[in-house]
Amino acid sequence: MAKENAAFSPVPETPLSESKPPLSSQPLKSAALRRLGEEPEKAEKKKGRQRYVEKDGKCNVQHGNVIETYRYLTDIFTTLVDLKWRFSLLVFILAYAVTWLFFGLIWWFIAYCRGDLDHLGEEEWTPCVKNLNGFVSAFLFSIETETTIGYGYRVITDQCPEGIVLLLLQAILGSMVNAFMVGCMFVKISQPNKRAETLVFSSHAVISLRDDRLCLMFRVGDLRNSHIVEASIRTKLIKSKQTQEGEFLPLNQTDINVGFETGDDRLFLVSPLIISHEINEQSPFWEVSKEQLKKDEFEIVVILEGMVEATGMTCQARSSYLVNEVLWGHRFMSVLSLEDGFYEVDYNSFHQTFEVPTPSCSARELAEAAARMDAHLYWSISSRLDEKVEEATEKAEEGNKERNGNLASLESESKV
């Protein structure tokens, strides 16, 4: 249990042999480093959590204490395809070598039982297989039969019914072995895993304003000229969670919306694209500020899927971002430029970012401040309109009074 709990703890265990500085000296040291503006990267790495998905896409999960191992044998084809190359080549060689040796032993046994080995060189004797004089020649005849080489020196005769049956069995079984092993090697060679090596993700994710809204952004690109067809992207937030009932959920997965409703998650990946997640009320980062981001512990897993244009096979590329790989108040450098008749992508600037003015408050606080500003603007405009209406009313009343006074003076003069 101690080992399992250590996997989810934000601070890795340190050996007893390492001497830790006094607790009182640690805040002073970090405060001094912050004043100098150079917090060491090693300290940040020590505070970082264990990755769930590595930067190259490998999942950092190992299965232990698997009791029902027979399930791997029920799907032997996938098991062989999933093996490492050195084991796959070993199985490939053993599959052919064992069948050749097995049938070579049977051919030698038939010749031994029939007495062909005792009548070598006798023209009156009709052996089961001509020119078979020992186990080595039987082994060579087995290879010739299964691989359909047929040199013509060792030939089966029609006076050996058991040999004819064995020949049929070896031909059928050899075809099955060929189909199975060649199929495994073909699938293993044509796997699109290596295609994911040319799908690149930015080394950092950034948080900055886009259209007056805080957004979490990262960049993806394809280094090949052959494109990924029907490319789509998904993101997951990996973070431990405790429910209201007290249940602890390690490595809880939460969806991060990158445009599922609007279709922005479906990509036309011809040039590098910046994937944006708007931090709104449904976002898990709704109440995360710049200071809280430094204290938080989570991992953002990015999954890019699509079909390889050349083969039509589905390809998946993965990457992840830890807390110290999310830069607040940064924006990506532009990599696309217009040349004479074409667009050029500069991959030297693919991972580069630059600082931009960004509020350090959370998206919720930013939205509340904007709402208060809109309300203040609304009431100020309303009050100004009311003042103008009152001024117009007063002027109208004064005009009416003047007109009434003039009419009264004219009536008095007419009476006189």
Short mmCIF file of C-alpha atoms in Angstrom, two decimals:
data_model
loop_
_atom_site.label_atom_id
_atom_site.label_comp_id
_atom_site.label_asym_id
_atom_site.label_seq_id
_atom_site.Cartn_x
_atom_site.Cartn_y
_atom_site.Cartn_z
CA MET A 1 0.00 0.00 0.00
CA ALA A 2 2.85 2.36 0.68
CA LYS A 3 4.13 1.86 -2.83
CA GLU A 4 0.70 2.49 -4.35
CA ASN A 5 0.11 5.63 -2.33
CA ALA A 6 3.53 6.98 -3.28
CA ALA A 7 2.52 6.84 -6.95
CA PHE A 8 -0.24 9.37 -6.37
CA SER A 9 1.59 11.64 -3.93
CA PRO A 10 2.79 14.93 -5.41
CA VAL A 11 6.17 14.74 -3.66
CA PRO A 12 8.37 11.71 -4.42
CA GLU A 13 9.91 9.80 -1.57
CA THR A 14 13.55 10.56 -0.79
CA PRO A 15 15.96 7.89 0.51
CA LEU A 16 16.98 7.95 4.13
CA SER A 17 20.61 8.35 3.11
CA GLU A 18 19.91 11.80 1.62
CA SER A 19 20.19 14.53 4.22
CA LYS A 20 17.43 17.14 4.04
CA PRO A 21 18.12 20.74 5.04
CA PRO A 22 16.35 22.14 8.07
CA LEU A 23 12.74 23.15 7.53
CA SER A 24 13.45 26.71 8.57
CA SER A 25 16.11 27.14 5.89
CA GLN A 26 13.92 25.95 3.00
CA PRO A 27 11.49 28.91 2.87
CA LEU A 28 14.38 31.36 3.20
CA LYS A 29 16.23 29.70 0.34
CA SER A 30 13.22 29.61 -1.98
CA ALA A 31 12.31 33.20 -1.08
CA ALA A 32 15.85 34.34 -1.88
CA LEU A 33 15.73 32.50 -5.20
CA ARG A 34 12.41 34.09 -6.05
CA ARG A 35 13.84 37.53 -5.32
CA LEU A 36 16.66 36.77 -7.70
CA GLY A 37 14.12 35.54 -10.25
CA GLU A 38 15.69 32.14 -10.79
CA GLU A 39 13.78 29.29 -9.20
CA PRO A 40 15.76 26.15 -10.14
CA GLU A 41 14.15 23.70 -12.55
CA LYS A 42 15.30 20.73 -10.49
CA ALA A 43 13.21 21.87 -7.57
CA GLU A 44 10.17 22.10 -9.83
CA LYS A 45 10.80 18.61 -11.14
CA LYS A 46 11.00 17.22 -7.63
CA LYS A 47 7.66 18.77 -6.82
CA GLY A 48 6.11 17.39 -10.02
CA ARG A 49 3.93 14.32 -10.01
CA GLN A 50 4.57 11.02 -11.72
CA ARG A 51 3.51 11.14 -15.34
CA TYR A 52 0.51 9.09 -16.42
CA VAL A 53 1.46 9.49 -20.09
CA GLU A 54 5.01 10.27 -21.15
CA LYS A 55 5.85 13.07 -23.56
CA ASP A 56 6.47 10.53 -26.33
CA GLY A 57 3.00 9.01 -25.79
CA LYS A 58 3.91 5.90 -23.81
CA CYS A 59 1.50 5.12 -20.99
CA ASN A 60 3.36 4.83 -17.69
CA VAL A 61 1.22 1.96 -16.37
CA GLN A 62 2.33 -1.59 -15.66
CA HIS A 63 -0.05 -4.49 -15.03
CA GLY A 64 0.89 -6.66 -12.09
CA ASN A 65 -0.55 -9.75 -10.40
CA VAL A 66 -2.46 -10.83 -13.52
CA ILE A 67 -3.84 -14.24 -12.57
CA GLU A 68 -5.82 -15.14 -15.70
CA THR A 69 -2.83 -15.26 -18.04
CA TYR A 70 -4.62 -17.75 -20.31
CA ARG A 71 -6.54 -14.81 -21.77
CA TYR A 72 -3.37 -13.80 -23.65
CA LEU A 73 -3.31 -17.20 -25.36
CA THR A 74 -6.94 -16.97 -26.46
CA ASP A 75 -5.87 -14.01 -28.61
CA ILE A 76 -2.50 -15.37 -29.66
CA PHE A 77 -2.34 -13.29 -32.84
CA THR A 78 -2.56 -9.96 -30.97
CA THR A 79 -0.16 -11.29 -28.35
CA LEU A 80 2.45 -12.06 -30.99
CA VAL A 81 1.94 -8.69 -32.67
CA ASP A 82 2.36 -6.86 -29.35
CA LEU A 83 5.66 -8.61 -28.58
CA LYS A 84 8.92 -6.74 -28.91
CA TRP A 85 10.82 -7.21 -32.13
CA ARG A 86 13.49 -9.50 -30.68
CA PHE A 87 10.84 -11.86 -29.30
CA SER A 88 8.79 -11.70 -32.50
CA LEU A 89 11.82 -12.70 -34.58
CA LEU A 90 12.62 -15.50 -32.12
CA VAL A 91 9.06 -16.88 -32.40
CA PHE A 92 9.21 -16.52 -36.19
CA ILE A 93 12.42 -18.53 -36.43
CA LEU A 94 11.31 -21.15 -33.92
CA ALA A 95 7.98 -21.69 -35.65
CA TYR A 96 9.67 -22.75 -38.89
CA ALA A 97 12.61 -24.56 -37.28
CA VAL A 98 10.39 -26.65 -35.01
CA THR A 99 8.04 -27.71 -37.82
CA TRP A 100 10.97 -28.63 -40.07
CA LEU A 101 12.60 -30.65 -37.31
CA PHE A 102 9.32 -32.28 -36.32
CA PHE A 103 8.44 -33.48 -39.82
CA GLY A 104 12.07 -34.34 -40.55
CA LEU A 105 12.02 -36.63 -37.52
CA ILE A 106 8.81 -38.28 -38.76
CA TRP A 107 10.29 -38.82 -42.25
CA TRP A 108 13.37 -40.42 -40.69
CA PHE A 109 11.18 -42.57 -38.42
CA ILE A 110 9.17 -43.84 -41.41
CA ALA A 111 12.35 -44.71 -43.26
CA TYR A 112 13.72 -46.44 -40.17
CA CYS A 113 10.56 -48.49 -39.58
CA ARG A 114 10.30 -49.56 -43.23
CA GLY A 115 13.97 -50.63 -43.28
CA ASP A 116 14.99 -48.13 -45.94
CA LEU A 117 18.13 -47.26 -44.01
CA ASP A 118 19.21 -50.96 -44.10
CA HIS A 119 18.87 -51.24 -47.90
CA LEU A 120 20.78 -48.19 -49.01
CA GLY A 121 22.18 -48.53 -52.55
CA GLU A 122 20.07 -51.61 -53.45
CA GLU A 123 18.33 -51.06 -56.77
CA GLU A 124 15.76 -53.81 -56.12
CA TRP A 125 14.50 -52.05 -52.96
CA THR A 126 11.91 -49.27 -53.33
CA PRO A 127 12.24 -46.84 -50.43
CA CYS A 128 9.63 -44.39 -49.21
CA VAL A 129 11.83 -41.45 -50.13
CA LYS A 130 14.65 -41.92 -52.61
CA ASN A 131 18.15 -40.81 -51.55
CA LEU A 132 17.15 -40.49 -47.88
CA ASN A 133 20.07 -42.00 -45.97
CA GLY A 134 19.82 -40.46 -42.49
CA PHE A 135 18.31 -37.82 -40.26
CA VAL A 136 20.11 -34.93 -42.01
CA SER A 137 18.73 -35.90 -45.40
CA ALA A 138 15.28 -36.36 -43.80
CA PHE A 139 15.55 -32.86 -42.33
CA LEU A 140 16.52 -31.43 -45.74
CA PHE A 141 13.61 -33.27 -47.40
CA SER A 142 11.25 -31.77 -44.77
CA ILE A 143 12.49 -28.25 -45.63
CA GLU A 144 12.10 -28.90 -49.37
CA THR A 145 8.57 -30.19 -48.87
CA GLU A 146 7.32 -27.38 -46.64
CA THR A 147 8.93 -24.58 -48.61
CA THR A 148 8.09 -26.20 -51.99
CA ILE A 149 11.70 -25.89 -53.15
CA GLY A 150 11.83 -29.27 -54.87
CA TYR A 151 15.45 -29.83 -55.86
CA GLY A 152 14.47 -33.19 -57.40
CA TYR A 153 17.16 -35.28 -55.70
CA ARG A 154 15.03 -36.61 -52.84
CA VAL A 155 11.64 -37.77 -54.15
CA ILE A 156 8.77 -39.65 -52.50
CA THR A 157 7.65 -42.86 -54.24
CA ASP A 158 4.16 -44.24 -54.82
CA GLN A 159 4.93 -47.37 -52.76
CA CYS A 160 4.65 -45.50 -49.43
CA PRO A 161 1.03 -44.64 -48.46
CA GLU A 162 2.05 -43.37 -45.01
CA GLY A 163 4.53 -41.01 -46.69
CA ILE A 164 1.80 -39.68 -49.01
CA VAL A 165 -0.44 -38.92 -46.01
CA LEU A 166 2.45 -37.23 -44.21
CA LEU A 167 3.20 -35.19 -47.33
CA LEU A 168 -0.37 -33.89 -47.42
CA LEU A 169 -0.32 -33.05 -43.72
CA GLN A 170 2.98 -31.20 -43.98
CA ALA A 171 1.83 -29.23 -47.03
CA ILE A 172 -1.38 -28.13 -45.27
CA LEU A 173 0.28 -27.39 -41.92
CA GLY A 174 3.14 -25.57 -43.64
CA SER A 175 0.68 -23.31 -45.46
CA MET A 176 -1.03 -22.52 -42.15
CA VAL A 177 2.29 -21.70 -40.46
CA ASN A 178 3.26 -19.50 -43.41
CA ALA A 179 -0.04 -17.62 -43.35
CA PHE A 180 0.04 -17.11 -39.58
CA MET A 181 3.64 -16.02 -39.22
CA VAL A 182 3.78 -13.90 -42.37
CA GLY A 183 0.52 -12.27 -41.32
CA CYS A 184 1.95 -11.46 -37.89
CA MET A 185 5.10 -9.98 -39.37
CA PHE A 186 3.16 -7.98 -41.97
CA VAL A 187 0.83 -6.49 -39.36
CA LYS A 188 3.75 -5.72 -37.07
CA ILE A 189 5.71 -4.02 -39.86
CA SER A 190 2.72 -2.03 -41.11
CA GLN A 191 1.64 -0.84 -37.67
CA PRO A 192 1.12 2.96 -37.73
CA ASN A 193 2.95 3.48 -34.44
CA LYS A 194 5.97 4.95 -36.19
CA ARG A 195 3.70 7.35 -38.08
CA ALA A 196 2.99 9.00 -34.75
CA GLU A 197 6.69 9.90 -34.49
CA THR A 198 6.14 12.62 -37.11
CA LEU A 199 3.14 14.09 -35.26
CA VAL A 200 4.57 16.66 -32.87
CA PHE A 201 3.11 18.52 -29.90
CA SER A 202 4.39 21.74 -28.38
CA SER A 203 6.63 21.24 -25.38
CA HIS A 204 4.46 23.61 -23.29
CA ALA A 205 0.83 24.60 -23.04
CA VAL A 206 -0.08 28.26 -22.50
CA ILE A 207 -2.90 30.21 -20.87
CA SER A 208 -3.68 33.69 -22.19
CA LEU A 209 -6.53 35.85 -23.41
CA ARG A 210 -8.23 35.15 -26.72
CA ASP A 211 -11.23 37.32 -27.60
CA ASP A 212 -11.29 38.63 -24.02
CA ARG A 213 -11.57 35.11 -22.60
CA LEU A 214 -8.95 33.02 -20.84
CA CYS A 215 -8.00 30.01 -22.97
CA LEU A 216 -5.74 27.01 -22.50
CA MET A 217 -3.80 26.41 -25.74
CA PHE A 218 -1.24 24.01 -27.17
CA ARG A 219 0.07 23.39 -30.68
CA VAL A 220 0.13 20.28 -32.89
CA GLY A 221 1.87 19.70 -36.20
CA ASP A 222 2.56 17.07 -38.84
CA LEU A 223 6.09 16.81 -40.24
CA ARG A 224 5.15 14.68 -43.27
CA ASN A 225 3.72 15.79 -46.59
CA SER A 226 1.24 12.89 -46.53
CA HIS A 227 -1.61 14.02 -44.35
CA ILE A 228 -3.63 12.47 -41.55
CA VAL A 229 -7.16 11.92 -42.82
CA GLU A 230 -10.13 12.72 -40.55
CA ALA A 231 -7.87 13.89 -37.76
CA SER A 232 -9.55 14.57 -34.43
CA ILE A 233 -8.19 15.59 -31.05
CA ARG A 234 -9.27 14.94 -27.47
CA THR A 235 -7.90 16.11 -24.15
CA LYS A 236 -8.23 14.64 -20.67
CA LEU A 237 -7.49 16.11 -17.27
CA ILE A 238 -5.85 13.54 -14.99
CA LYS A 239 -6.25 14.60 -11.39
CA SER A 240 -6.92 12.83 -8.11
CA LYS A 241 -10.31 13.58 -6.62
CA GLN A 242 -12.19 12.95 -3.40
CA THR A 243 -15.98 12.66 -3.54
CA GLN A 244 -18.41 14.15 -1.06
CA GLU A 245 -18.79 10.70 0.49
CA GLY A 246 -15.05 10.54 1.17
CA GLU A 247 -14.14 8.14 -1.65
CA PHE A 248 -10.68 8.80 -3.09
CA LEU A 249 -10.44 8.54 -6.89
CA PRO A 250 -6.80 8.38 -8.00
CA LEU A 251 -6.06 9.53 -11.54
CA ASN A 252 -9.63 10.62 -12.17
CA GLN A 253 -10.24 11.50 -15.84
CA THR A 254 -12.22 14.60 -16.86
CA ASP A 255 -12.95 15.71 -20.41
CA ILE A 256 -11.57 19.06 -21.54
CA ASN A 257 -13.69 20.56 -24.29
CA VAL A 258 -11.63 21.59 -27.32
CA GLY A 259 -14.57 22.27 -29.63
CA PHE A 260 -16.66 19.11 -29.65
CA GLU A 261 -19.94 21.02 -30.03
CA THR A 262 -18.64 23.36 -32.72
CA GLY A 263 -16.57 20.80 -34.65
CA ASP A 264 -13.25 22.48 -33.88
CA ASP A 265 -11.91 19.17 -32.59
CA ARG A 266 -11.85 17.85 -36.20
CA LEU A 267 -8.63 19.08 -37.75
CA PHE A 268 -7.31 19.74 -41.23
CA LEU A 269 -3.72 19.19 -40.22
CA VAL A 270 -1.82 20.57 -43.19
CA SER A 271 0.11 23.17 -41.17
CA PRO A 272 0.62 23.46 -37.40
CA LEU A 273 -2.56 24.35 -35.53
CA ILE A 274 -3.14 25.88 -32.10
CA ILE A 275 -5.78 23.94 -30.19
CA SER A 276 -7.74 26.16 -27.82
CA HIS A 277 -9.87 25.32 -24.79
CA GLU A 278 -12.06 28.18 -23.61
CA ILE A 279 -12.09 28.34 -19.82
CA ASN A 280 -15.78 28.82 -19.04
CA GLU A 281 -18.28 27.58 -16.44
CA GLN A 282 -18.00 23.98 -17.67
CA SER A 283 -14.20 24.01 -17.67
CA PRO A 284 -12.27 22.33 -14.82
CA PHE A 285 -10.02 25.41 -14.77
CA TRP A 286 -12.90 27.84 -14.14
CA GLU A 287 -11.69 28.79 -10.65
CA VAL A 288 -7.93 28.33 -11.21
CA SER A 289 -5.83 31.48 -10.95
CA LYS A 290 -2.14 31.97 -11.68
CA GLU A 291 -1.12 31.46 -8.05
CA GLN A 292 -3.38 28.46 -7.62
CA LEU A 293 -1.98 26.91 -10.81
CA LYS A 294 1.50 26.79 -9.25
CA LYS A 295 0.15 24.90 -6.22
CA ASP A 296 -2.13 22.53 -8.10
CA GLU A 297 -1.24 18.98 -9.22
CA PHE A 298 -2.70 17.60 -12.44
CA GLU A 299 -1.78 16.30 -15.87
CA ILE A 300 -3.31 17.17 -19.24
CA VAL A 301 -3.30 14.27 -21.69
CA VAL A 302 -3.64 15.10 -25.40
CA ILE A 303 -4.79 12.41 -27.88
CA LEU A 304 -4.61 12.96 -31.65
CA GLU A 305 -6.26 10.33 -33.86
CA GLY A 306 -6.66 9.90 -37.59
CA MET A 307 -6.10 7.62 -40.56
CA VAL A 308 -2.78 7.38 -42.36
CA GLU A 309 -3.30 8.55 -45.92
CA ALA A 310 -0.91 6.01 -47.43
CA THR A 311 -2.23 2.86 -45.70
CA GLY A 312 -5.69 3.78 -44.38
CA MET A 313 -4.82 2.46 -40.91
CA THR A 314 -5.81 4.34 -37.78
CA CYS A 315 -2.99 6.19 -36.06
CA GLN A 316 -2.94 7.66 -32.55
CA ALA A 317 -0.40 10.08 -31.11
CA ARG A 318 -0.34 11.07 -27.43
CA SER A 319 1.42 13.57 -25.23
CA SER A 320 0.90 15.22 -21.85
CA TYR A 321 1.53 18.42 -19.92
CA LEU A 322 2.27 18.69 -16.22
CA VAL A 323 1.62 21.79 -14.12
CA ASN A 324 5.12 23.17 -14.62
CA GLU A 325 4.65 22.80 -18.39
CA VAL A 326 1.63 25.13 -18.47
CA LEU A 327 2.80 28.74 -18.92
CA TRP A 328 0.45 31.47 -17.69
CA GLY A 329 0.48 34.67 -19.73
CA HIS A 330 2.25 33.29 -22.80
CA ARG A 331 1.37 32.96 -26.46
CA PHE A 332 2.87 30.88 -29.26
CA MET A 333 5.17 32.37 -31.85
CA SER A 334 3.89 32.39 -35.42
CA VAL A 335 5.40 29.66 -37.60
CA LEU A 336 3.59 30.33 -40.89
CA SER A 337 4.87 32.79 -43.46
CA LEU A 338 3.86 33.60 -47.04
CA GLU A 339 6.59 33.02 -49.60
CA ASP A 340 6.59 33.32 -53.38
CA GLY A 341 3.68 31.08 -54.35
CA PHE A 342 3.50 28.93 -51.20
CA TYR A 343 3.29 28.97 -47.41
CA GLU A 344 6.35 28.04 -45.40
CA VAL A 345 6.33 26.55 -41.90
CA ASP A 346 9.29 27.36 -39.66
CA TYR A 347 9.55 24.52 -37.15
CA ASN A 348 12.36 26.29 -35.33
CA SER A 349 9.66 28.46 -33.72
CA PHE A 350 7.23 25.60 -33.14
CA HIS A 351 7.86 25.35 -29.38
CA GLN A 352 8.69 29.02 -28.77
CA THR A 353 6.37 31.30 -26.77
CA PHE A 354 6.41 34.92 -25.69
CA GLU A 355 4.81 36.75 -22.78
CA VAL A 356 1.64 38.78 -23.24
CA PRO A 357 -0.38 40.89 -20.76
CA THR A 358 -2.73 38.46 -19.03
CA PRO A 359 -4.75 38.92 -15.82
CA SER A 360 -3.55 36.68 -13.02
CA CYS A 361 -7.05 36.09 -11.66
CA SER A 362 -9.20 33.08 -12.48
CA ALA A 363 -11.65 33.00 -15.36
CA ARG A 364 -14.52 33.18 -12.90
CA GLU A 365 -13.17 36.34 -11.27
CA LEU A 366 -12.52 37.82 -14.71
CA ALA A 367 -16.10 37.10 -15.79
CA GLU A 368 -17.50 38.58 -12.57
CA ALA A 369 -15.39 41.72 -13.02
CA ALA A 370 -16.60 42.06 -16.61
CA ALA A 371 -20.19 41.59 -15.45
CA ARG A 372 -19.78 44.28 -12.79
CA MET A 373 -18.27 46.61 -15.36
CA ASP A 374 -21.14 45.99 -17.76
CA ALA A 375 -23.66 46.57 -14.97
CA HIS A 376 -21.94 49.78 -13.93
CA LEU A 377 -21.86 50.94 -17.54
CA TYR A 378 -25.53 50.05 -17.96
CA TRP A 379 -26.63 51.96 -14.86
CA SER A 380 -24.40 54.93 -15.66
CA ILE A 381 -25.89 55.15 -19.15
CA SER A 382 -29.40 54.76 -17.72
CA SER A 383 -28.82 57.50 -15.14
CA ARG A 384 -27.45 59.80 -17.81
CA LEU A 385 -30.48 59.16 -19.98
CA ASP A 386 -32.75 59.81 -17.03
CA GLU A 387 -30.95 63.09 -16.37
CA LYS A 388 -31.40 64.12 -19.97
CA VAL A 389 -35.08 63.23 -19.84
CA GLU A 390 -35.53 65.26 -16.67
CA GLU A 391 -33.73 68.22 -18.23
CA ALA A 392 -35.93 68.00 -21.31
CA THR A 393 -39.04 67.79 -19.12
CA GLU A 394 -38.01 70.82 -17.12
CA LYS A 395 -37.32 72.79 -20.28
CA ALA A 396 -40.69 71.78 -21.67
CA GLU A 397 -42.44 72.86 -18.48
CA GLU A 398 -40.61 76.19 -18.51
CA GLY A 399 -41.61 76.70 -22.13
CA ASN A 400 -45.21 75.91 -21.31
CA LYS A 401 -45.15 78.42 -18.45
CA GLU A 402 -43.74 81.10 -20.73
CA ARG A 403 -46.39 80.40 -23.35
CA ASN A 404 -49.14 80.54 -20.73
CA GLY A 405 -47.78 83.86 -19.41
CA ASN A 406 -47.71 85.34 -22.88
CA LEU A 407 -51.27 84.24 -23.55
CA ALA A 408 -52.45 85.73 -20.27
CA SER A 409 -50.81 89.10 -21.07
CA LEU A 410 -52.39 89.10 -24.54
CA GLU A 411 -55.85 88.43 -23.08
CA SER A 412 -55.51 91.27 -20.56
CA GLU A 413 -54.44 93.70 -23.29
CA SER A 414 -57.37 92.69 -25.47
CA LYS A 415 -59.82 93.33 -22.64
CA VAL A 416 -58.42 96.80 -22.09
#
